[in-house]
PDB file of C-alpha atoms and ligand atoms in Angstrom:
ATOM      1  CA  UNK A 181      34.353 -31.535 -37.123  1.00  0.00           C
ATOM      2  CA  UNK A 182      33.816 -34.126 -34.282  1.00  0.00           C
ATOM      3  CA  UNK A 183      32.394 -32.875 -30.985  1.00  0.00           C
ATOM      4  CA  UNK A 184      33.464 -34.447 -27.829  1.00  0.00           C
ATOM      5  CA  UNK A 185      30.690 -36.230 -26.469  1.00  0.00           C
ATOM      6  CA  UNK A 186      31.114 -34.366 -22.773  1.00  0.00           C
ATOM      7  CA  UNK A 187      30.596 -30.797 -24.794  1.00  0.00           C
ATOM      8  CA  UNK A 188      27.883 -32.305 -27.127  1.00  0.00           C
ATOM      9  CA  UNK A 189      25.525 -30.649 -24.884  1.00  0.00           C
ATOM     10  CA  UNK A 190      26.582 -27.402 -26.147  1.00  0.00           C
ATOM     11  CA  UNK A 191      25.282 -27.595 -29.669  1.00  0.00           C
ATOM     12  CA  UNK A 192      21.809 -27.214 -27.712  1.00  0.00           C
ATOM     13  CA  UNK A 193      22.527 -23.738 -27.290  1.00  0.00           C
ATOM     14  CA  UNK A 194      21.768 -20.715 -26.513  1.00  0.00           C
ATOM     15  CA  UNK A 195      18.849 -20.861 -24.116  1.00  0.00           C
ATOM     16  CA  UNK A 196      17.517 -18.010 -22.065  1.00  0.00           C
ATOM     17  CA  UNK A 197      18.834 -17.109 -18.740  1.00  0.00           C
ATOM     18  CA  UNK A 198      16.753 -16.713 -16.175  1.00  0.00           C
ATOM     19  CA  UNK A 199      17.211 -15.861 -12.169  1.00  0.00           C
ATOM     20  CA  UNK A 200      15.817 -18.575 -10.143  1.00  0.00           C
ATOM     21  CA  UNK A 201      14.406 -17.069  -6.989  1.00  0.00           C
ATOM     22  CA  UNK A 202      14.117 -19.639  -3.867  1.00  0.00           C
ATOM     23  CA  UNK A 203      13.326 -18.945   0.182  1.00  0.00           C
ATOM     24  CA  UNK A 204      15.052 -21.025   2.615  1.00  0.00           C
ATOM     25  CA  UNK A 205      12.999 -21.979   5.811  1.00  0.00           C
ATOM     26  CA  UNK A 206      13.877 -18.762   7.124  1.00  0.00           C
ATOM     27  CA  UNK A 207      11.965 -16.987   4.268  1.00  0.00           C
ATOM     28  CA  UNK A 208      15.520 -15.605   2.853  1.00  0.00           C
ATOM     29  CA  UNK A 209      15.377 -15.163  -0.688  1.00  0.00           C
ATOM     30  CA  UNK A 210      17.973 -16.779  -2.854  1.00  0.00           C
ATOM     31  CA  UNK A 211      18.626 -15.978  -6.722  1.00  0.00           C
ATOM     32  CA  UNK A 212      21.094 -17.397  -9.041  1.00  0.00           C
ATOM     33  CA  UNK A 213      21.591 -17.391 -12.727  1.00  0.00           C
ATOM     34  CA  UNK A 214      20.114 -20.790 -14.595  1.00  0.00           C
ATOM     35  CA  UNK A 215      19.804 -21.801 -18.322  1.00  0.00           C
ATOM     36  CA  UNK A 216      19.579 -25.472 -18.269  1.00  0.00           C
ATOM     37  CA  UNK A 217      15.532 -24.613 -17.993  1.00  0.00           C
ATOM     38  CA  UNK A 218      13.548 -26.718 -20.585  1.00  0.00           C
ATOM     39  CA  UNK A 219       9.988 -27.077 -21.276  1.00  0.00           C
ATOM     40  CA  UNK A 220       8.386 -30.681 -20.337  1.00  0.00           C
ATOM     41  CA  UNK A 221       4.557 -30.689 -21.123  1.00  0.00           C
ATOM     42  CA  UNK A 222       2.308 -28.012 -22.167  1.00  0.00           C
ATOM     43  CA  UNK A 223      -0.983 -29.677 -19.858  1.00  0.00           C
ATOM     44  CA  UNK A 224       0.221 -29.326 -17.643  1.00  0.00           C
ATOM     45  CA  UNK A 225       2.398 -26.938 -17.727  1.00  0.00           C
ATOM     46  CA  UNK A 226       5.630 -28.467 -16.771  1.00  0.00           C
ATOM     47  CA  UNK A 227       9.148 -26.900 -16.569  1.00  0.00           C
ATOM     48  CA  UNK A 228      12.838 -28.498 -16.110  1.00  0.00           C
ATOM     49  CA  UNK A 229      15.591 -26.745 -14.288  1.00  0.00           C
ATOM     50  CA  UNK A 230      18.803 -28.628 -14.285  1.00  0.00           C
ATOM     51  CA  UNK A 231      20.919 -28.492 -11.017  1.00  0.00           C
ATOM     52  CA  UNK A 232      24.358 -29.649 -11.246  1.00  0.00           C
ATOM     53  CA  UNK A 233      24.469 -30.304  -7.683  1.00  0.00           C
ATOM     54  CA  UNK A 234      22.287 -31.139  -4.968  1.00  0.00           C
ATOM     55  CA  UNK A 235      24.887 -28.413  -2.894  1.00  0.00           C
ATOM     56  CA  UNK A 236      23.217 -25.619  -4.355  1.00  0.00           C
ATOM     57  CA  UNK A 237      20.664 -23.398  -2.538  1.00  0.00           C
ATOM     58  CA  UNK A 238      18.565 -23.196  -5.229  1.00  0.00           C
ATOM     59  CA  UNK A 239      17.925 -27.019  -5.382  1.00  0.00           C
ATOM     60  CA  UNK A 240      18.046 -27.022  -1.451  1.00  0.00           C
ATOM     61  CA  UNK A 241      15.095 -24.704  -1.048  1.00  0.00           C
ATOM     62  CA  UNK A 242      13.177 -25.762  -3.511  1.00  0.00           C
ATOM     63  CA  UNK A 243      12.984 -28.931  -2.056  1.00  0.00           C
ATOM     64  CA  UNK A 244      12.440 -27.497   1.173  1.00  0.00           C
ATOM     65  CA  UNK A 245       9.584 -25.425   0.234  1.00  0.00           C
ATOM     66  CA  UNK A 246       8.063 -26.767  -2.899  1.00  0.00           C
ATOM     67  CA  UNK A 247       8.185 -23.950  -4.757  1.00  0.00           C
ATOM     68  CA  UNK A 248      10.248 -21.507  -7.118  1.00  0.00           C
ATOM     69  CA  UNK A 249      10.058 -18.872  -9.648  1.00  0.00           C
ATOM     70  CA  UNK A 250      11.773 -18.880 -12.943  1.00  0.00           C
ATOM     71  CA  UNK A 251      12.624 -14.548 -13.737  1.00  0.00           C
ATOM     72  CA  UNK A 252      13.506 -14.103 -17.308  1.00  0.00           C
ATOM     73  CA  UNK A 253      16.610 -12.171 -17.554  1.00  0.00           C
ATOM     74  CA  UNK A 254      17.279  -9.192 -19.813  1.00  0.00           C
ATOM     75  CA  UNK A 255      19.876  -7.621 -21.850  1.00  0.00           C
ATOM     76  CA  UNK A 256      19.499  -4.326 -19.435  1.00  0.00           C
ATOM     77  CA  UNK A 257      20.079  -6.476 -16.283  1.00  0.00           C
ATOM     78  CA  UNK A 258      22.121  -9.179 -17.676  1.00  0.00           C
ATOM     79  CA  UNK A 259      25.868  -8.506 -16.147  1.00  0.00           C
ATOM     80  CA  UNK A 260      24.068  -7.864 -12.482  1.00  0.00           C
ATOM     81  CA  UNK A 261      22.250 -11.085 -13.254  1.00  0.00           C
ATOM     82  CA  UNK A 262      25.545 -12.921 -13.880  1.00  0.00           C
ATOM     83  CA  UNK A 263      26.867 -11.511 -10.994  1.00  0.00           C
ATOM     84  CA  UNK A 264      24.922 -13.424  -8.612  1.00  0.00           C
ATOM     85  CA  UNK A 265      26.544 -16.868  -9.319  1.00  0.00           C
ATOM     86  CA  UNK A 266      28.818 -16.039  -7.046  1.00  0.00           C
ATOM     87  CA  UNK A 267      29.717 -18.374  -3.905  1.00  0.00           C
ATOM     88  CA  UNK A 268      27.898 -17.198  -0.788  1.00  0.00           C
ATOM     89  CA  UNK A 269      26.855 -18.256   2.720  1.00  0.00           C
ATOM     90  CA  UNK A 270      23.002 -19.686   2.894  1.00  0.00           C
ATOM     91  CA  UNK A 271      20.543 -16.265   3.477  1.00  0.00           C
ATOM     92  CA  UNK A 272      22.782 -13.616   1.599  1.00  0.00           C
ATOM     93  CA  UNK A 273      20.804 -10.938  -0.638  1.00  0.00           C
ATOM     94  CA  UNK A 274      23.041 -11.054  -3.847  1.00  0.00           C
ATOM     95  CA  UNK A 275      20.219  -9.668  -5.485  1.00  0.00           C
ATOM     96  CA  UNK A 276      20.090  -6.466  -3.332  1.00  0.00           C
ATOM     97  CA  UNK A 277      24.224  -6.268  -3.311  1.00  0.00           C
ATOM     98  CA  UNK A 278      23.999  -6.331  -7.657  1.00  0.00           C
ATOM     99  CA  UNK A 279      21.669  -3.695  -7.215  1.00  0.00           C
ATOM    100  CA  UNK A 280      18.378  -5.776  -8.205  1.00  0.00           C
ATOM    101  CA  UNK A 281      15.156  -5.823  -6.555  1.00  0.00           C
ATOM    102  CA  UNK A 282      12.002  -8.147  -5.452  1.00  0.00           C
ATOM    103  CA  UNK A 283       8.676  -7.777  -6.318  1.00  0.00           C
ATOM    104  CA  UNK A 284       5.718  -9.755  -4.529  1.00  0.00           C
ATOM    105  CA  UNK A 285       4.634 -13.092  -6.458  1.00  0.00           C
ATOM    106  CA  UNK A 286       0.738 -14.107  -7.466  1.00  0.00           C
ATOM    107  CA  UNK A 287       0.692 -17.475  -6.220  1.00  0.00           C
ATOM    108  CA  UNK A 288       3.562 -18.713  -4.526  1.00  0.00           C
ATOM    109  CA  UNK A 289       5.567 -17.377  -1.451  1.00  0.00           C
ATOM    110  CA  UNK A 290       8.939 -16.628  -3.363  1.00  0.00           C
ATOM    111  CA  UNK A 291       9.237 -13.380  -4.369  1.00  0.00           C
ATOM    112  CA  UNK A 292      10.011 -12.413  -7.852  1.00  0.00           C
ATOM    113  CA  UNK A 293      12.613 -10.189  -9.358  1.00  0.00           C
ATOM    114  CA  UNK A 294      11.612  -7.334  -9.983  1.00  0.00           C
ATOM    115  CA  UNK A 295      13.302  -6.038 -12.791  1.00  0.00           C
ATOM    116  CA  UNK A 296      12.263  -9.311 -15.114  1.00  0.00           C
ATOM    117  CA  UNK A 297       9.937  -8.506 -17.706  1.00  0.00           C
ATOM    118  CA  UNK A 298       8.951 -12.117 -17.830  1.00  0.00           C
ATOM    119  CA  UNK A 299       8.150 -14.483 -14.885  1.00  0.00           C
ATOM    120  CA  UNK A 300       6.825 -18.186 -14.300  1.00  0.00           C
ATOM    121  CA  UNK A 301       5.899 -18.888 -10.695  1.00  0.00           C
ATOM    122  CA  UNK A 302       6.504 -22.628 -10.111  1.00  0.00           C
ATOM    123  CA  UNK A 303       5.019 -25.679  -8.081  1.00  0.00           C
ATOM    124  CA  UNK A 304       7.814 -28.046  -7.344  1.00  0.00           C
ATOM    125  CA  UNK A 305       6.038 -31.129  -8.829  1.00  0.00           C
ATOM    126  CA  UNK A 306       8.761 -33.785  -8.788  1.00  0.00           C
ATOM    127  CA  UNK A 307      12.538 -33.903  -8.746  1.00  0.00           C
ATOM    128  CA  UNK A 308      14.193 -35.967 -11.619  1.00  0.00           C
ATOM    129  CA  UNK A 309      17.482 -37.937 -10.761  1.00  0.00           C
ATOM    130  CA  UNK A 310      19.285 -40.086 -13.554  1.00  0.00           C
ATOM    131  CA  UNK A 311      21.459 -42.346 -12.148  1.00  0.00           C
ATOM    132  CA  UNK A 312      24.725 -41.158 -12.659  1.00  0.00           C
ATOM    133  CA  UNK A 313      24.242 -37.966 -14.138  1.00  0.00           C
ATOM    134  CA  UNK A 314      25.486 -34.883 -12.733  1.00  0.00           C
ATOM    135  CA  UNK A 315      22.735 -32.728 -13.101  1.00  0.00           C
ATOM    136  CA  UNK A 316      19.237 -33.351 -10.909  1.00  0.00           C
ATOM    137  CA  UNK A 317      16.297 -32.063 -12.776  1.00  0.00           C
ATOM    138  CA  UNK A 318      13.680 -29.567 -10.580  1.00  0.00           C
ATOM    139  CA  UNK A 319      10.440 -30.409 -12.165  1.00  0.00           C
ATOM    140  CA  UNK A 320       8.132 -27.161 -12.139  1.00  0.00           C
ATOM    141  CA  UNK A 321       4.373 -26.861 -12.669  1.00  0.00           C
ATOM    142  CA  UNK A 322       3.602 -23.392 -13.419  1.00  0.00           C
ATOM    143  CA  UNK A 323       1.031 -21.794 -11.501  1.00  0.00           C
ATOM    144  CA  UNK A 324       1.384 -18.239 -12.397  1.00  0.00           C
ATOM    145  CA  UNK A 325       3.130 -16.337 -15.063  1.00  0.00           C
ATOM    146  CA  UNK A 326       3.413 -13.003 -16.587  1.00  0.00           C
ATOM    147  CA  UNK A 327       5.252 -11.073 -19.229  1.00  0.00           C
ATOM    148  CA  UNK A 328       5.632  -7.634 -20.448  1.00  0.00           C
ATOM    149  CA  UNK A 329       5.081  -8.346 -24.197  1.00  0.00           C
ATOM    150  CA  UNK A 330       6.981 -10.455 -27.216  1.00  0.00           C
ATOM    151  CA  UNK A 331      10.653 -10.849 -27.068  1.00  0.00           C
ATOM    152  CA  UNK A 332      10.939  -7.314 -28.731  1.00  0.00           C
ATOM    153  CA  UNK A 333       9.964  -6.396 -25.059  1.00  0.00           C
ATOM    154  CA  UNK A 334      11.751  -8.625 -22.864  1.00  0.00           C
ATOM    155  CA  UNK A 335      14.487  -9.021 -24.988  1.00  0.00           C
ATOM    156  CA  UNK A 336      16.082 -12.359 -22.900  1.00  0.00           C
ATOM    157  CA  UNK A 337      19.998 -13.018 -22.491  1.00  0.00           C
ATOM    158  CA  UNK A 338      20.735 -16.089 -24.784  1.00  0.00           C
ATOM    159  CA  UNK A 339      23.228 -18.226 -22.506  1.00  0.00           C
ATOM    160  CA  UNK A 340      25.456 -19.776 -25.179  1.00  0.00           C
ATOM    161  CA  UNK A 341      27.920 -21.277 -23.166  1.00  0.00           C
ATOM    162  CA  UNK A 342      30.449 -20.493 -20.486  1.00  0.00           C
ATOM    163  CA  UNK A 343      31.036 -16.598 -20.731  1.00  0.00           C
ATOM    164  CA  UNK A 344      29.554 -17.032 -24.058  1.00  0.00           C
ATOM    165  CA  UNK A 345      25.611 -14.905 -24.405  1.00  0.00           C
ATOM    166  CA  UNK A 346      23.585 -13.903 -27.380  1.00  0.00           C
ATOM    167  CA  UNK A 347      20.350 -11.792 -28.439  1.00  0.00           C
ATOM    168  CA  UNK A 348      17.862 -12.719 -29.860  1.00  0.00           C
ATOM    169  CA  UNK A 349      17.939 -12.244 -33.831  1.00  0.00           C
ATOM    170  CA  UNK A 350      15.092 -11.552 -36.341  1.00  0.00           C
ATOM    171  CA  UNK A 351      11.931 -13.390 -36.696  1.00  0.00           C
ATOM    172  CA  UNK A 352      11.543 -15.987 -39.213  1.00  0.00           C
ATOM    173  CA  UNK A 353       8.294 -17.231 -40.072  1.00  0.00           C
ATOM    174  CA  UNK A 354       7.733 -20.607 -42.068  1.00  0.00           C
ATOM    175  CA  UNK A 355       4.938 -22.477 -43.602  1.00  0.00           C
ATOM    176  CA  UNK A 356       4.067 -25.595 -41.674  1.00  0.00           C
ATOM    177  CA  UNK A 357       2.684 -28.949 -42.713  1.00  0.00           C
ATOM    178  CA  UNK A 358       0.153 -28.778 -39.688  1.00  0.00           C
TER     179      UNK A 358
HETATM  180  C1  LIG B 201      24.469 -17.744 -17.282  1.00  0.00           C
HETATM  181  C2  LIG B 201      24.609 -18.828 -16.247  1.00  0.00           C
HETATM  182  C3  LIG B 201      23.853 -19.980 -16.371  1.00  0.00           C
HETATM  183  C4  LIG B 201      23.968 -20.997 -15.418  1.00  0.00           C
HETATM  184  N1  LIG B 201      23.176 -22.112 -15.566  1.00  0.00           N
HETATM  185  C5  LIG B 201      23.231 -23.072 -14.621  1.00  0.00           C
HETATM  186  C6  LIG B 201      22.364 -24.194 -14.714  1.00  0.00           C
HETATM  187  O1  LIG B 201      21.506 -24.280 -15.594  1.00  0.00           O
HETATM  188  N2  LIG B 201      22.481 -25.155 -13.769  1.00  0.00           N
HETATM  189  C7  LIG B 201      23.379 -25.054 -12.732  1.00  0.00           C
HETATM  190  O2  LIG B 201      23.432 -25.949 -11.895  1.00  0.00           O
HETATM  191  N3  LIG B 201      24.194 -23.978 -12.610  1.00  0.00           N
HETATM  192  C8  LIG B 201      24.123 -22.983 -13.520  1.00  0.00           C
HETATM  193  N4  LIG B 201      24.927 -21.887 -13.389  1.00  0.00           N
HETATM  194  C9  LIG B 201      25.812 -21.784 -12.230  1.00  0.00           C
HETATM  195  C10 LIG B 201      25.023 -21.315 -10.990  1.00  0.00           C
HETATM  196  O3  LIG B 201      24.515 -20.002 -11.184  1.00  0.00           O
HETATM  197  C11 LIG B 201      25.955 -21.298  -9.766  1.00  0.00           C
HETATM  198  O4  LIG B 201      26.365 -22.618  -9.470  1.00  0.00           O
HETATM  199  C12 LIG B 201      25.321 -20.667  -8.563  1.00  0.00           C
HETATM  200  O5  LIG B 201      26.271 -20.452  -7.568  1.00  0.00           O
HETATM  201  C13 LIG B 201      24.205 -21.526  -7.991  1.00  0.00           C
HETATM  202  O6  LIG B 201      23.622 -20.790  -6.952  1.00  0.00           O
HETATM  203  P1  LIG B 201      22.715 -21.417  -5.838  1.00  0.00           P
HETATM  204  O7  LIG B 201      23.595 -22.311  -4.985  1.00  0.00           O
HETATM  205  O8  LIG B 201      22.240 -20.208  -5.088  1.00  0.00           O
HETATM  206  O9  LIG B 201      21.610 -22.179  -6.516  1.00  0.00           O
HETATM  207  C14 LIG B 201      24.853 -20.864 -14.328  1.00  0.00           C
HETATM  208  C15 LIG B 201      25.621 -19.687 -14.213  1.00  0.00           C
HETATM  209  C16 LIG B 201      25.499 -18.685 -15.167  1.00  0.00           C
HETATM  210  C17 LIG B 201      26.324 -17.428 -15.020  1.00  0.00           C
END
């Protein structure tokens, strides 16, 4: 079956969810549902988020501040997670009205979520803009990160696509040539 090229993206799917937590200049924590987030370079430790927009809050105060954190989201917090794509005005706590909580970060000044089990604090190291592509690409150097264990433990929300989400299945291991 042929894909259409503009949903070819899909068959790169799922990837984990995560809440990306922001501050604006006013120190206001923002959080909204990602999972175009991609790795970039082990040393260092690089990170991609993909913004489709340069609208959103997220990509706003992250270029304001230089900084975000990347909270792994659960199966046990996933619909509250979800919930906080919604549209709101610049300083509102969606995280406090879907009945989630912060937690104090190691290294940066955004706070954390604190019901992720699994947490990179990031550096905003550069912003990535193809010309004419509708997504920007936040470029993250991890400075901090913690987890609570494998992904028996954190058990992350597989973003498949649109209302689309998956688990995580069983572990394969395989023989490699290296
Ligand atoms: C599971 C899920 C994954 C999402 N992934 C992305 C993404 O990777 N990039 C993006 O720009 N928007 C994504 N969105 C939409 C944003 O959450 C939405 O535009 C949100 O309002 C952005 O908030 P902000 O303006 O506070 O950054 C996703 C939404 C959901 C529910």
């Amino acid at each position: 079956m042929k894909v259409p090229l503009n949903s070819a993206v899909r068959l790169i799917s799922p990837r984990v969810t995560a809440l990306i937590t922001t501050v604006d200049k006013q120190d206001r924590v923002n959080a909204a549902p990602y999972s175009w987030i991609y790795p970039i370079s082990y040393n260092p430790p690089l990170v991609g988020v993909g913004v489709g927009g340069k609208h959103k809050h997220t990509y706003i105060n992250a270029k304001e501040t230089g900084e975000f954190a990347i909270n792994i989201v659960s199966e046990d917090f996933a619909q509250q997670a979800v919930n906080c794509e919604e549209q709101h005005e610049p300083g509102e706590d969606l995280l406090k009205k879907h009945g989630l909580r912060t937690t104090p970060p190691e290294k940066i000044k955004t706070p954390r979520v604190r019901e992720s089990r699994a947490v990179l604090e990031c550096r905003l190291k550069d912003i990535i803009e193809v010309e004419g592509s509708d997504h920007v690409i936040l470029v993250g150097e991890v400075v901090a990160a913690e987890s609570a264990g494998g992904l028996e433990e954190i058990r992350p929300l597989m973003h498949d696509s649109g209302k689309k989400f998956r688990s995580v299945g069983k572990e394969i291991v395989l023989n490699r040539r290296r």
